[in-house]
Short mmCIF file of C-alpha atoms and ligand atoms in Angstrom, two decimals:
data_model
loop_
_atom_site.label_atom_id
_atom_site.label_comp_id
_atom_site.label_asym_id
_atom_site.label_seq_id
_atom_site.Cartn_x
_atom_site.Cartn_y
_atom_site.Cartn_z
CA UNK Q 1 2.22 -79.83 -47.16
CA UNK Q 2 5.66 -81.44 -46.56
CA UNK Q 3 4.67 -85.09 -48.00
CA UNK Q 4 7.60 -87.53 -47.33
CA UNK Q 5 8.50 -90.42 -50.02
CA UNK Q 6 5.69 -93.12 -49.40
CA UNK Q 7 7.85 -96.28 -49.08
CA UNK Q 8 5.08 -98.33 -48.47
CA UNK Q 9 4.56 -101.68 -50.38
CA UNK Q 10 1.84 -103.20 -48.91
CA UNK Q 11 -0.49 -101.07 -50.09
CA UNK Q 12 -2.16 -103.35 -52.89
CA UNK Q 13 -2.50 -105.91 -50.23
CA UNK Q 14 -3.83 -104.61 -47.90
CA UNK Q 15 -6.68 -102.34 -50.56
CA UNK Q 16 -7.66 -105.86 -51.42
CA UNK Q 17 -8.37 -107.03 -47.97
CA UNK Q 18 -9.75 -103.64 -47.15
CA UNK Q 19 -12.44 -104.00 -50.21
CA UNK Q 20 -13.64 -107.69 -49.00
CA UNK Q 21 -14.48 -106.25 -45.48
CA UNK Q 22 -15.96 -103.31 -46.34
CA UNK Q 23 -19.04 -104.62 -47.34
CA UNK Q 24 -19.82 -106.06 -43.65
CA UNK Q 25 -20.57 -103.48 -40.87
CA UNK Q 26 -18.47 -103.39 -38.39
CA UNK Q 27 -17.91 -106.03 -36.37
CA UNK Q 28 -20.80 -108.07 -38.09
CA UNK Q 29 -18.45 -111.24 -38.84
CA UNK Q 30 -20.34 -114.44 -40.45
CA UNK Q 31 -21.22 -117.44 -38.31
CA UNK Q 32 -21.60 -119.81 -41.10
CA UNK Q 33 -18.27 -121.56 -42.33
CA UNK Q 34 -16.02 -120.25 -39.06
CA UNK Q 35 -14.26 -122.64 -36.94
CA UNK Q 36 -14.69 -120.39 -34.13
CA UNK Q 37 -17.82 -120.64 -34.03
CA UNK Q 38 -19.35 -124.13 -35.57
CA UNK Q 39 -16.23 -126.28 -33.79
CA UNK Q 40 -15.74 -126.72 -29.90
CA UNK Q 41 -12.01 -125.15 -29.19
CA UNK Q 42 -8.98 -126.81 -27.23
CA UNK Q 43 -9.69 -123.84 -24.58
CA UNK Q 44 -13.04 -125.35 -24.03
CA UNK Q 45 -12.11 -128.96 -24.12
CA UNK Q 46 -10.12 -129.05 -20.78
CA UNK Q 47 -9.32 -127.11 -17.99
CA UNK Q 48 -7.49 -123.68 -17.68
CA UNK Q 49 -4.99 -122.69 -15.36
CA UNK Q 50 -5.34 -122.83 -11.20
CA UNK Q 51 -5.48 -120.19 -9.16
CA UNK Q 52 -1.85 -121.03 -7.88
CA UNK Q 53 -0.37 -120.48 -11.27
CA UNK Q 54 0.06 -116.94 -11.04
CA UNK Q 55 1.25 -114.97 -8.05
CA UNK Q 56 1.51 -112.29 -9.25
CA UNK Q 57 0.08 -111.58 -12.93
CA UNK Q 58 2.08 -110.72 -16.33
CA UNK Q 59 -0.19 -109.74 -19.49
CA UNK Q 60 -0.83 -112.24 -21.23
CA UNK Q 61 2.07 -113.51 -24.15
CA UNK Q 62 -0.21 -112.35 -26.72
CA UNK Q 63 0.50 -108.62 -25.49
CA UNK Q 64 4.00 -109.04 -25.22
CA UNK Q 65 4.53 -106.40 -27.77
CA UNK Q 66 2.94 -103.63 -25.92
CA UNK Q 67 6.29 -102.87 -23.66
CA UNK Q 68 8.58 -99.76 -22.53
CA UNK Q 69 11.10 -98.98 -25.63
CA UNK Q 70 13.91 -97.10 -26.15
CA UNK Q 71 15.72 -95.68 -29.02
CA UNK Q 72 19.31 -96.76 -29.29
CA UNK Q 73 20.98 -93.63 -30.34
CA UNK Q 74 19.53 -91.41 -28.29
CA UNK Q 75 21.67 -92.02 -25.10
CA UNK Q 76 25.15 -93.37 -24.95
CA UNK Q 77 24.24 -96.05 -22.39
CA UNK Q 78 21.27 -97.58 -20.77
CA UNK Q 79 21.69 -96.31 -17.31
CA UNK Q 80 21.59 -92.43 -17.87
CA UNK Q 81 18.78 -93.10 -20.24
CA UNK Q 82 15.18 -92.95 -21.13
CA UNK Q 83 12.69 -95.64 -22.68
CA UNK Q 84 8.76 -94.95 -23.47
CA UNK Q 85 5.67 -96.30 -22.49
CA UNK Q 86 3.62 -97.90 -25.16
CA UNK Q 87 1.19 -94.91 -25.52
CA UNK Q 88 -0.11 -96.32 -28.66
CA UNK Q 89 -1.06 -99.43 -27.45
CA UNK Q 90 -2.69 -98.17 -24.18
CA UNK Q 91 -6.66 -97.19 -23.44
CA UNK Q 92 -8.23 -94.92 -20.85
CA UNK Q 93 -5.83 -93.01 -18.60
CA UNK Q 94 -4.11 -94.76 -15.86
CA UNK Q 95 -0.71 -96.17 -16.93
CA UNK Q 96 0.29 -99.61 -15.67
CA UNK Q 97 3.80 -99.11 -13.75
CA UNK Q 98 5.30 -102.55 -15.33
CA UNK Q 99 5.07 -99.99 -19.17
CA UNK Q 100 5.33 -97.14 -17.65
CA UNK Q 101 8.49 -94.82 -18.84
CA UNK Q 102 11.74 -94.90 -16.61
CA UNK Q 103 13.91 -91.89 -16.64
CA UNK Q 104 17.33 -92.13 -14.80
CA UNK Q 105 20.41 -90.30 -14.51
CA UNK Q 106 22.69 -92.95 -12.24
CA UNK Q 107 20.37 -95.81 -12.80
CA UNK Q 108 17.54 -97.54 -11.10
CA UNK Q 109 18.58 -98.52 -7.74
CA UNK Q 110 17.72 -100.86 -4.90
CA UNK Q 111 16.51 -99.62 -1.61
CA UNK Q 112 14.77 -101.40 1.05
CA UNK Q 113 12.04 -99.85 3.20
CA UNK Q 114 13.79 -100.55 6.15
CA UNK Q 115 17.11 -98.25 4.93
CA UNK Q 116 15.00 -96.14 3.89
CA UNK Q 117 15.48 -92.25 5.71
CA UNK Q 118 14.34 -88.81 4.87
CA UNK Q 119 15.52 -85.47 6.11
CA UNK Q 120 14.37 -82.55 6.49
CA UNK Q 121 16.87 -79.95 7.52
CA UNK Q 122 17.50 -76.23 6.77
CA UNK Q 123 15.19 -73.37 7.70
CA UNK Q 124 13.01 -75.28 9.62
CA UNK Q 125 12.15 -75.20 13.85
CA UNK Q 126 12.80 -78.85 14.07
CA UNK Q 127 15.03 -80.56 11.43
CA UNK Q 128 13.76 -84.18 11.04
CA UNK Q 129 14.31 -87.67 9.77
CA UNK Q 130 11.77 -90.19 8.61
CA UNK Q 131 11.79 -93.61 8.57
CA UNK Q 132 9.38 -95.53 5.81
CA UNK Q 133 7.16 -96.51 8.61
CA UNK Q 134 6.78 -92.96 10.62
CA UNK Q 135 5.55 -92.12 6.70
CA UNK Q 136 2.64 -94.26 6.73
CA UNK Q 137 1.60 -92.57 10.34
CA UNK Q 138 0.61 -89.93 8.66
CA UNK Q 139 -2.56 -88.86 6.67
CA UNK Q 140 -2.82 -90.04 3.30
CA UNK Q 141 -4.20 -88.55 0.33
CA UNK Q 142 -4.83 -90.18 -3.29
CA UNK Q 143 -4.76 -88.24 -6.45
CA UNK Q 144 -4.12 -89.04 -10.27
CA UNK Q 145 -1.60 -87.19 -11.82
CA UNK Q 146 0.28 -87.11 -15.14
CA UNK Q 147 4.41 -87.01 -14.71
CA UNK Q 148 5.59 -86.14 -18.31
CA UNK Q 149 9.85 -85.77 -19.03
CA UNK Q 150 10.05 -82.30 -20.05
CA UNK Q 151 12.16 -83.38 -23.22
CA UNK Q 152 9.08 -85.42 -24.53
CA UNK Q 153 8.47 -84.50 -27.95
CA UNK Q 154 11.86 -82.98 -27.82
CA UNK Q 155 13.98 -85.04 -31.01
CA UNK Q 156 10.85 -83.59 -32.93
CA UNK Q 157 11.71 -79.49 -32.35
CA UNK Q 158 13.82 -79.74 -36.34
CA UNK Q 159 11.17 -81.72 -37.87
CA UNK Q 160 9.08 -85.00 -37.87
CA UNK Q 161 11.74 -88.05 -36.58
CA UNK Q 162 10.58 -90.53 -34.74
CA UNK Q 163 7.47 -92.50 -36.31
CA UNK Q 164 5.59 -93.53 -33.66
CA UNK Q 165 3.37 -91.74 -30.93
CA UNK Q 166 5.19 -94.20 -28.51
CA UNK Q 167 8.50 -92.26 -29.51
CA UNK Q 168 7.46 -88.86 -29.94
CA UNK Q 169 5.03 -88.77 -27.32
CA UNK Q 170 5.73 -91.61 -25.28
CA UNK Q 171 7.48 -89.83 -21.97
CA UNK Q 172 4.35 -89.67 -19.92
CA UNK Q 173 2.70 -91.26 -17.34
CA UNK Q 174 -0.51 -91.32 -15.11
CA UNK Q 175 -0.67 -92.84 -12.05
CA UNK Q 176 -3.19 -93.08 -9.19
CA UNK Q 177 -0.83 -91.81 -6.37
CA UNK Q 178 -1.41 -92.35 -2.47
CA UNK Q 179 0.78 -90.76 -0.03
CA UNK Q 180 1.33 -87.69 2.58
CA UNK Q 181 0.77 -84.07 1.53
CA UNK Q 182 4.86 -82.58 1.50
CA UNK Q 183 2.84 -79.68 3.00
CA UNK Q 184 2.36 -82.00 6.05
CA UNK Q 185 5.73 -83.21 6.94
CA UNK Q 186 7.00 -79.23 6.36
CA UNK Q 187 4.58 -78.63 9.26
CA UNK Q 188 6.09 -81.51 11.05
CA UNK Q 189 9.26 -79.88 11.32
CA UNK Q 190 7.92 -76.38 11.50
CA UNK Q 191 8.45 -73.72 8.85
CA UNK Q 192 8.73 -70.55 11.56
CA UNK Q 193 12.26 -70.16 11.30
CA UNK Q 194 11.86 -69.80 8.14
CA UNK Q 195 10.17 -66.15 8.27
CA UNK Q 196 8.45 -64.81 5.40
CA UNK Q 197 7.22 -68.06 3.33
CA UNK Q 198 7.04 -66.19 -0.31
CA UNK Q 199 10.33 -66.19 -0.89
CA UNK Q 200 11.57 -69.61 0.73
CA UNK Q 201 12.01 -72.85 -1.34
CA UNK Q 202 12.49 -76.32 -0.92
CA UNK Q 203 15.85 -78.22 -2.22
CA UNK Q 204 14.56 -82.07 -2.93
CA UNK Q 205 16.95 -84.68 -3.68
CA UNK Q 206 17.16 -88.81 -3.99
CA UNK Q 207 19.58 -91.56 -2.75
CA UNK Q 208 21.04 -92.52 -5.96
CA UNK Q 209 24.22 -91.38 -6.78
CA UNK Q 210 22.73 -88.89 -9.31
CA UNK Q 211 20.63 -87.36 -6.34
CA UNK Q 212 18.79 -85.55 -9.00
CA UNK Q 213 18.44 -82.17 -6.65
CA UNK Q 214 16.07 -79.56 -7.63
CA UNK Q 215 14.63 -76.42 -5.83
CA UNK Q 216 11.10 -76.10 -5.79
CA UNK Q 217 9.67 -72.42 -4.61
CA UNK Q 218 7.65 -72.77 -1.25
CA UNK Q 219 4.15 -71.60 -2.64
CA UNK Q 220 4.45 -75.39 -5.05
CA UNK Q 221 5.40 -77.10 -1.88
CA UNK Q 222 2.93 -76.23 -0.01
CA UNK Q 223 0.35 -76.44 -2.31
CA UNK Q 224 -0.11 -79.99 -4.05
CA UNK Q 225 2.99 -81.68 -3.68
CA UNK Q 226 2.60 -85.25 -2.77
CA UNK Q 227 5.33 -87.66 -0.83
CA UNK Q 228 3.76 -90.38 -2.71
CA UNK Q 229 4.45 -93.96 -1.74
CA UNK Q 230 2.10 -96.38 -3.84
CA UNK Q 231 0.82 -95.92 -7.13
CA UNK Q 232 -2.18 -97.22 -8.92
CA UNK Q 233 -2.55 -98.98 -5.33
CA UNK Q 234 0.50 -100.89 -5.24
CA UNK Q 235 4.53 -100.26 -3.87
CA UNK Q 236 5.93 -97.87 -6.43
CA UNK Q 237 7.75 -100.06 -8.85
CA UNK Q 238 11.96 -99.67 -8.13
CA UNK Q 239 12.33 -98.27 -11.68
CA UNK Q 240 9.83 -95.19 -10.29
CA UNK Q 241 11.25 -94.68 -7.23
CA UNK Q 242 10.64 -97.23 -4.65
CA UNK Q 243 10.08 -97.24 -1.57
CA UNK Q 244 9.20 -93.16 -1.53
CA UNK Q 245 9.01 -90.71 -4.42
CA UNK Q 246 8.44 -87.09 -4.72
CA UNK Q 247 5.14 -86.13 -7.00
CA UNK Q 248 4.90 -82.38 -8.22
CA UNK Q 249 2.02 -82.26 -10.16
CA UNK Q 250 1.78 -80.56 -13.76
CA UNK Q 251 5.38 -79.66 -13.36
CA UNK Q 252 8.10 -81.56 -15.12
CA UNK Q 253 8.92 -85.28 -14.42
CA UNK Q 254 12.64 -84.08 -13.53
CA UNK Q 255 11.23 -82.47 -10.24
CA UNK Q 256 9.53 -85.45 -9.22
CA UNK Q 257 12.45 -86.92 -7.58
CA UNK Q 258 12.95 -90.92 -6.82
CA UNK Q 259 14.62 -92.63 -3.91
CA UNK Q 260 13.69 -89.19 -2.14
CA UNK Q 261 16.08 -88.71 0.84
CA UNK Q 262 16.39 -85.55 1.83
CA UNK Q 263 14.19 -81.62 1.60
CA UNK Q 264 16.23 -79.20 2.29
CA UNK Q 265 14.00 -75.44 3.29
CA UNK Q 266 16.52 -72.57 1.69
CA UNK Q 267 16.35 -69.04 1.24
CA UNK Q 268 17.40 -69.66 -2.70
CA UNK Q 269 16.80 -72.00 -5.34
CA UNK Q 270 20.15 -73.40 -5.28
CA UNK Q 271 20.76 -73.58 -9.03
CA UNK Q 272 21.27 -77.54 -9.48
CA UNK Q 273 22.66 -78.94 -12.89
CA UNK Q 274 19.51 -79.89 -13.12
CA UNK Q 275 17.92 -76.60 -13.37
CA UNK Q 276 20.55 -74.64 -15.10
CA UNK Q 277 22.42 -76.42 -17.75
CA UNK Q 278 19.43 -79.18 -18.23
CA UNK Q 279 15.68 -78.23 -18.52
CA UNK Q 280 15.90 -75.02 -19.30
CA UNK Q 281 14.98 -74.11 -23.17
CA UNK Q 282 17.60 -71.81 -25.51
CA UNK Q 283 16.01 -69.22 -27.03
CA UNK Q 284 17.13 -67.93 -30.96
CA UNK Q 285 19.15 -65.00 -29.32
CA UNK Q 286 21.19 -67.38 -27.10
CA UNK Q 287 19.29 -66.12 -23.54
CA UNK Q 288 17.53 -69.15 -21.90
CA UNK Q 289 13.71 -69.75 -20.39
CA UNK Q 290 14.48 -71.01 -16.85
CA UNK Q 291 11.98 -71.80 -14.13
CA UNK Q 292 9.87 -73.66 -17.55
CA UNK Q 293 7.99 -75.89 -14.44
CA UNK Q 294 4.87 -76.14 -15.81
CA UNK Q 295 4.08 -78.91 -18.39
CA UNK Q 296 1.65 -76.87 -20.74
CA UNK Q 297 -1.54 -78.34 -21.96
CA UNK Q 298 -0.54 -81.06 -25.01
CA UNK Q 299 -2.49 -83.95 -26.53
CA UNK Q 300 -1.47 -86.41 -29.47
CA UNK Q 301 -3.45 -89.03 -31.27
CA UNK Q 302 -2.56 -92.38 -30.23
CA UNK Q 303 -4.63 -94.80 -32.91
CA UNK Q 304 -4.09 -94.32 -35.34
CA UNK Q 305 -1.08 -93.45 -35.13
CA UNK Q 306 2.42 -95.14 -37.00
CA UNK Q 307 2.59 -98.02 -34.80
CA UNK Q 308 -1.17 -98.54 -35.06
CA UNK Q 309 -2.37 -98.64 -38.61
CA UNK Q 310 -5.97 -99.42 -39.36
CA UNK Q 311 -6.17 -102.45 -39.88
CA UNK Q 312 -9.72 -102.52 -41.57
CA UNK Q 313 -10.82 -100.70 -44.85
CA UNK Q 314 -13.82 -97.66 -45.29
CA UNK Q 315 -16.23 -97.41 -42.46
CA UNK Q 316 -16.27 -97.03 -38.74
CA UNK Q 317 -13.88 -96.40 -36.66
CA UNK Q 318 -12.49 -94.52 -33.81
CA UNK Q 319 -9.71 -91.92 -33.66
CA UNK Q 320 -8.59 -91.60 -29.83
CA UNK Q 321 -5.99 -90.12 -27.88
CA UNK Q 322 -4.78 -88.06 -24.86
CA UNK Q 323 -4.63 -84.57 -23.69
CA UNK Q 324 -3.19 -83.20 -20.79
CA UNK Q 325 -2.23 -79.83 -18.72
CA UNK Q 326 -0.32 -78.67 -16.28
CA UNK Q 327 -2.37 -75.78 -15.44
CA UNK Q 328 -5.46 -77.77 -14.46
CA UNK Q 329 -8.50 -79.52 -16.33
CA UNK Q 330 -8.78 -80.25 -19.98
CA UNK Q 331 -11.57 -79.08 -21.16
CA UNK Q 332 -12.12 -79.68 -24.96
CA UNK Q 333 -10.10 -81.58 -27.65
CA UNK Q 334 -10.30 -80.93 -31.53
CA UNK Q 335 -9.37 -83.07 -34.34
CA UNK Q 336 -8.68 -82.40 -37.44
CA UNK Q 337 -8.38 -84.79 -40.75
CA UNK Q 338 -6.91 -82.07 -43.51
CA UNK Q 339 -3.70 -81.07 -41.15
CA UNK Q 340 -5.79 -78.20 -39.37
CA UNK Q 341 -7.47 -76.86 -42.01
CA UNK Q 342 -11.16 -78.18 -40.17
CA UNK Q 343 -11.63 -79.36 -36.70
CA UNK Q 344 -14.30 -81.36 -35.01
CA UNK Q 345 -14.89 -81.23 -31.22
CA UNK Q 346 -13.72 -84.61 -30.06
CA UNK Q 347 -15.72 -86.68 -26.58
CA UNK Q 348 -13.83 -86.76 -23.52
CA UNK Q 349 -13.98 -90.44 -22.58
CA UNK Q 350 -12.87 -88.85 -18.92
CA UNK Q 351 -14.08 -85.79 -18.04
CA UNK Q 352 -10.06 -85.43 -17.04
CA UNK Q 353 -9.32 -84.72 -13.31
CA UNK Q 354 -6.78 -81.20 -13.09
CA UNK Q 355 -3.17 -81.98 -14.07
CA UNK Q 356 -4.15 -85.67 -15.11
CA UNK Q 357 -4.51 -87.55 -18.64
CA UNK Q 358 -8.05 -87.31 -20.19
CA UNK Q 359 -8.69 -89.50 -23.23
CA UNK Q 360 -10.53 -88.63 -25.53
CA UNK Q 361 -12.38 -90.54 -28.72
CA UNK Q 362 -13.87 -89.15 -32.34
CA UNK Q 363 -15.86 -91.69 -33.97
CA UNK Q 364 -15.68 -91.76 -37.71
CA UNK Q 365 -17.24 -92.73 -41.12
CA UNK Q 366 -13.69 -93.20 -42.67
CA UNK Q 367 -14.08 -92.72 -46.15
CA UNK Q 368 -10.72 -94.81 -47.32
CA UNK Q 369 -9.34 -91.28 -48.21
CA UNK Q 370 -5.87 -90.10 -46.68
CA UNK Q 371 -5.96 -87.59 -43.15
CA UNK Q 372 -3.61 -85.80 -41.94
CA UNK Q 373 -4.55 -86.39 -38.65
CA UNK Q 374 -3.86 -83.87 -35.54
CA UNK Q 375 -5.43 -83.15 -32.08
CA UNK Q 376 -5.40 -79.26 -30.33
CA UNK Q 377 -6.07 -79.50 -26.42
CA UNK Q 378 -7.63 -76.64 -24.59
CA UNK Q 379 -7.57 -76.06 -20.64
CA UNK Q 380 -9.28 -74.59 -18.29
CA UNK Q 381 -7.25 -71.48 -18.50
CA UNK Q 382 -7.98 -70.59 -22.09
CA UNK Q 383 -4.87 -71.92 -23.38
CA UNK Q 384 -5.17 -73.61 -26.83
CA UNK Q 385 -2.37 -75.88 -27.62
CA UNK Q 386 -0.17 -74.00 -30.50
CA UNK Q 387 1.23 -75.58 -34.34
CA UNK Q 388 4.94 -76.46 -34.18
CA UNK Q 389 5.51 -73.46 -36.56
CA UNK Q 390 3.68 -70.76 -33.71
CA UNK Q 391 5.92 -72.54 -30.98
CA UNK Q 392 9.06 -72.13 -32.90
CA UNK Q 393 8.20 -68.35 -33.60
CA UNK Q 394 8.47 -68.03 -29.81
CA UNK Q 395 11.50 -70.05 -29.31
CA UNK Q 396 13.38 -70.61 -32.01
CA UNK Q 397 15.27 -73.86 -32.64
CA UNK Q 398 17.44 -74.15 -29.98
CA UNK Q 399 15.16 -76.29 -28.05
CA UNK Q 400 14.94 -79.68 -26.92
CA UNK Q 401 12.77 -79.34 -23.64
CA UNK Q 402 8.93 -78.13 -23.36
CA UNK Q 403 8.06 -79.05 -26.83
CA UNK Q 404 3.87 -79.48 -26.34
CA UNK Q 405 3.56 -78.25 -30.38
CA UNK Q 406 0.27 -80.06 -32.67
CA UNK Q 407 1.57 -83.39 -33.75
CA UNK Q 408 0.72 -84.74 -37.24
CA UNK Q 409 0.03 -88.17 -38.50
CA UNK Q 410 -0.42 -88.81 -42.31
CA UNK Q 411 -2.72 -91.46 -42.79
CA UNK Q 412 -2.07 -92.63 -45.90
CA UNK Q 413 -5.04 -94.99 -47.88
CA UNK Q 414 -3.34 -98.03 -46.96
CA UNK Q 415 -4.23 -97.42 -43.41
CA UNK Q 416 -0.68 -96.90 -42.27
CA UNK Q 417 0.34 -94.09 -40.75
CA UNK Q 418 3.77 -91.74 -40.55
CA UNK Q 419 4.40 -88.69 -38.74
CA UNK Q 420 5.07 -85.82 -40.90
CA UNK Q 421 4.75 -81.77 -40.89
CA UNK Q 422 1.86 -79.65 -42.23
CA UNK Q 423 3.22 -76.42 -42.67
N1 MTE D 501 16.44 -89.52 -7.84
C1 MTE D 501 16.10 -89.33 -9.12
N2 MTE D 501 14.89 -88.81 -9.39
C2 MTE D 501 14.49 -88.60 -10.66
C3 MTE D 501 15.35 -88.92 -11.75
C4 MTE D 501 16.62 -89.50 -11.44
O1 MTE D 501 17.41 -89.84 -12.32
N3 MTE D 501 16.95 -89.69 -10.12
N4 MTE D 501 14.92 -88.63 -13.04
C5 MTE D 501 13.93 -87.56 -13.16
C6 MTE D 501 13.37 -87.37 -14.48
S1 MTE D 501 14.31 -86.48 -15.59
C7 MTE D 501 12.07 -87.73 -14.79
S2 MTE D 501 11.40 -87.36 -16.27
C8 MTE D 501 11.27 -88.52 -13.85
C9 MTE D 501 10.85 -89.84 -14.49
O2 MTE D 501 10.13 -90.63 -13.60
P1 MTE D 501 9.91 -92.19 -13.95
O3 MTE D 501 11.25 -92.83 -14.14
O4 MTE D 501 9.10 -92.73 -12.85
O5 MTE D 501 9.14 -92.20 -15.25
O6 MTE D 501 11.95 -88.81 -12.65
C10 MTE D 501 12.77 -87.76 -12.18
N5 MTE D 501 13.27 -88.09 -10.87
MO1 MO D 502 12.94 -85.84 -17.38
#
């Protein structure tokens, strides 16, 4: 085991705090001698806010830590740029859009419903244009999905960087999505002049200036690919894509195109910047994995986790995170304390719908000692998610995209956490 220098002071503090509390059980606090409970409290002594105060609801200031972040040196400005969503911090599945991460290549722009048009033109028997309201004529389906940036996890393809699961993990989202089926509006416009559908794609792009075009083969298109227009029942936030976005579940977040304008039905993938020089994955001889669409199955513990130390000493508590896979349903999650020397078969809090988050909670006697904490996702398929050091035997260290390796946190005695290697 790779153990990096512990530069932690605090741990003589915190011991000491850890050894009062440990003789209570959890969550058994002491009546006698607390304010809280022997004195009335301002909150109860007048009257709280009216239902006029609040439009339209923020969290609460006491949460205003648990926010998108990014990391300064990552990008050279903020507009072709990426922050996280506060993974850590976050329970169950669905992520709210105000924390949800924003990926842009031109920036997050500004388009009103009522400019709002999209195409379709190409090999279809009627080319077509849509405004926002012939959308909503249309039926609607709702489905949770996850929508993870193939480069998450990618700064950590050298080695353990970033210390925090927000960071390292933190490029993800799951939304409740309602919208039309693309599979419908391709009907619309009718796909016989197309011919033969197996070989026949679909070229999406958006309105902002980055247009973010992709091709998408015709067999995805037809199959679950949403023109999604709320999520988590609300207008899709501007920053994700507002008023209409693209959603292509289980592949990755670059083919789920914002501000989408137009669909274009080709006889070729058209070989975008965004599928050729981006998103595709160097191998060790120098030949590149292209056509990588599929996000495959991951999971990472979120508490603890760096930015989530436990803030109690020996006793219960709960280790929990998220798994996910593009190929369908997760169907088991196993944790292990040594660095994956032992696992335990954690609960699925959600039995997870296909290509969605599903959290999933161990509950522990912790025994003070340190873990080295890490989490192994298996789906549906059979697929067990692989160590960093079996994913690296496969593709070497070029990498930066598709990195869905075993993440490790070292928990140290102190409670706090880092992310290290095992090896
Ligand atoms: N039009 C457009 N669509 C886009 C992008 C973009 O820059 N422009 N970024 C893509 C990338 S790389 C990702 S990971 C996802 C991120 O979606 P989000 O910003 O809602 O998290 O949107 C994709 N769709
Ligand atoms: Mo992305």
């Amino acid at each position: 085991m790779s153990e990096p220098e512990n530069k932690v002071t605090r741990r003589g503090v915190l011991a000491g705090a850890a050894a009062g509390g440990a003789a209570l059980a959890a969550g058994a606090a002491k009546a006698e001698g607390d304010p809280l409970i022997t004195e009335v409290q301002p909150w109860a002594q007048g009257l709280g806010e009216g239902v006029d105060a609040t439009p339209y609801g923020l969290p609460i200031e006491y949460e205003s830590d648990v926010i998108r972040r990014n990391v300064e040196w990552l990008t050279a400005d903020t507009i072709s740029s990426i922050n996280f969503t506060p993974i850590h911090a976050l329970d169950g599945t669905i992520t709210p859009q105000g924390c949800a991460f924003e990926r842009h290549h031109s920036g997050a722009i500004e388009l009103k419903k009522e400019d709002y048009r999209l195409m379709i033109n190409g090999l279809v028997d009627r080319p077509l244009v849509f405004t926002y309201a012939d959308l909503e004529r249309f039926p609607r389906e709702n489905h949770v999905y996850f929508c993870e940036c193939a480069a998450n996890t990618g700064m950590e393809w050298a080695g353990a960087q970033l210390n925090g699961a927000q960071f390292t993990h933190g490029m993800i989202h799951n939304m409740e999505y309602s919208g039309v089926s693309l599979r419908t509006l391709l009907n619309e416009a009718g796909l016989g002049a197309a011919g033969d559908l197996a070989d026949k794609w679909v070229f999406v792009e958006g309105a902002d200036a980055s247009s973010n075009g992709r091709s998408i083969p015709m067999e995805k298109a037809l199959d679950d690919v949403l023109v999604a227009f709320k999520a988590n029942g609300e207008a899709l936030r501007m920053e994700h894509g507002y008023p209409v976005r693209l959603v292509v579940p289980g592949w990755e977040g670059n083919m789920w195109v914002k501000w989408l304008r137009r669909i274009e039905v080709t006889d070729a993938p058209v070989e975008s910047r965004e599928e050729t020089s981006k998103y595709t994955d160097v191998l060790a001889d120098g030949t590149a994995r292209k056509w990588t669409w599929v996000m495959d199955a991951k999971s990472v513990i979120t508490s603890p986790s760096p930015q989530m130390p436990i803030p109690h000493g020996p006793g219960p508590m709960v280790i929990t995170g998220m798994a996910w896979s593009g190929h369908g349903r997760i169907t088991r999650v196993d944790v292990s304390k040594d660095g994956g020397k032992t696992w335990e078969t954690a609960r699925l809090g959600t039995q997870g719908d296909s290509k969605a988050l599903t959290r999933f909670y161990l509950d522990i006697e912790w025994d003070g000692s340190e873990m080295f904490l890490q989490s192994r996702a298996m789906d549906e398929t059979g697929y067990v998610q692989p160590t960093k050091t079996q994913l690296r035997e496969v593709r070497g260290l070029n990498s930066i995209y598709h990195n869905n390796c075993i993440q490790t946190w070292w928990v140290k005695e102190n409670g706090e956490a880092e992310n290290v290697e095992v090896s």
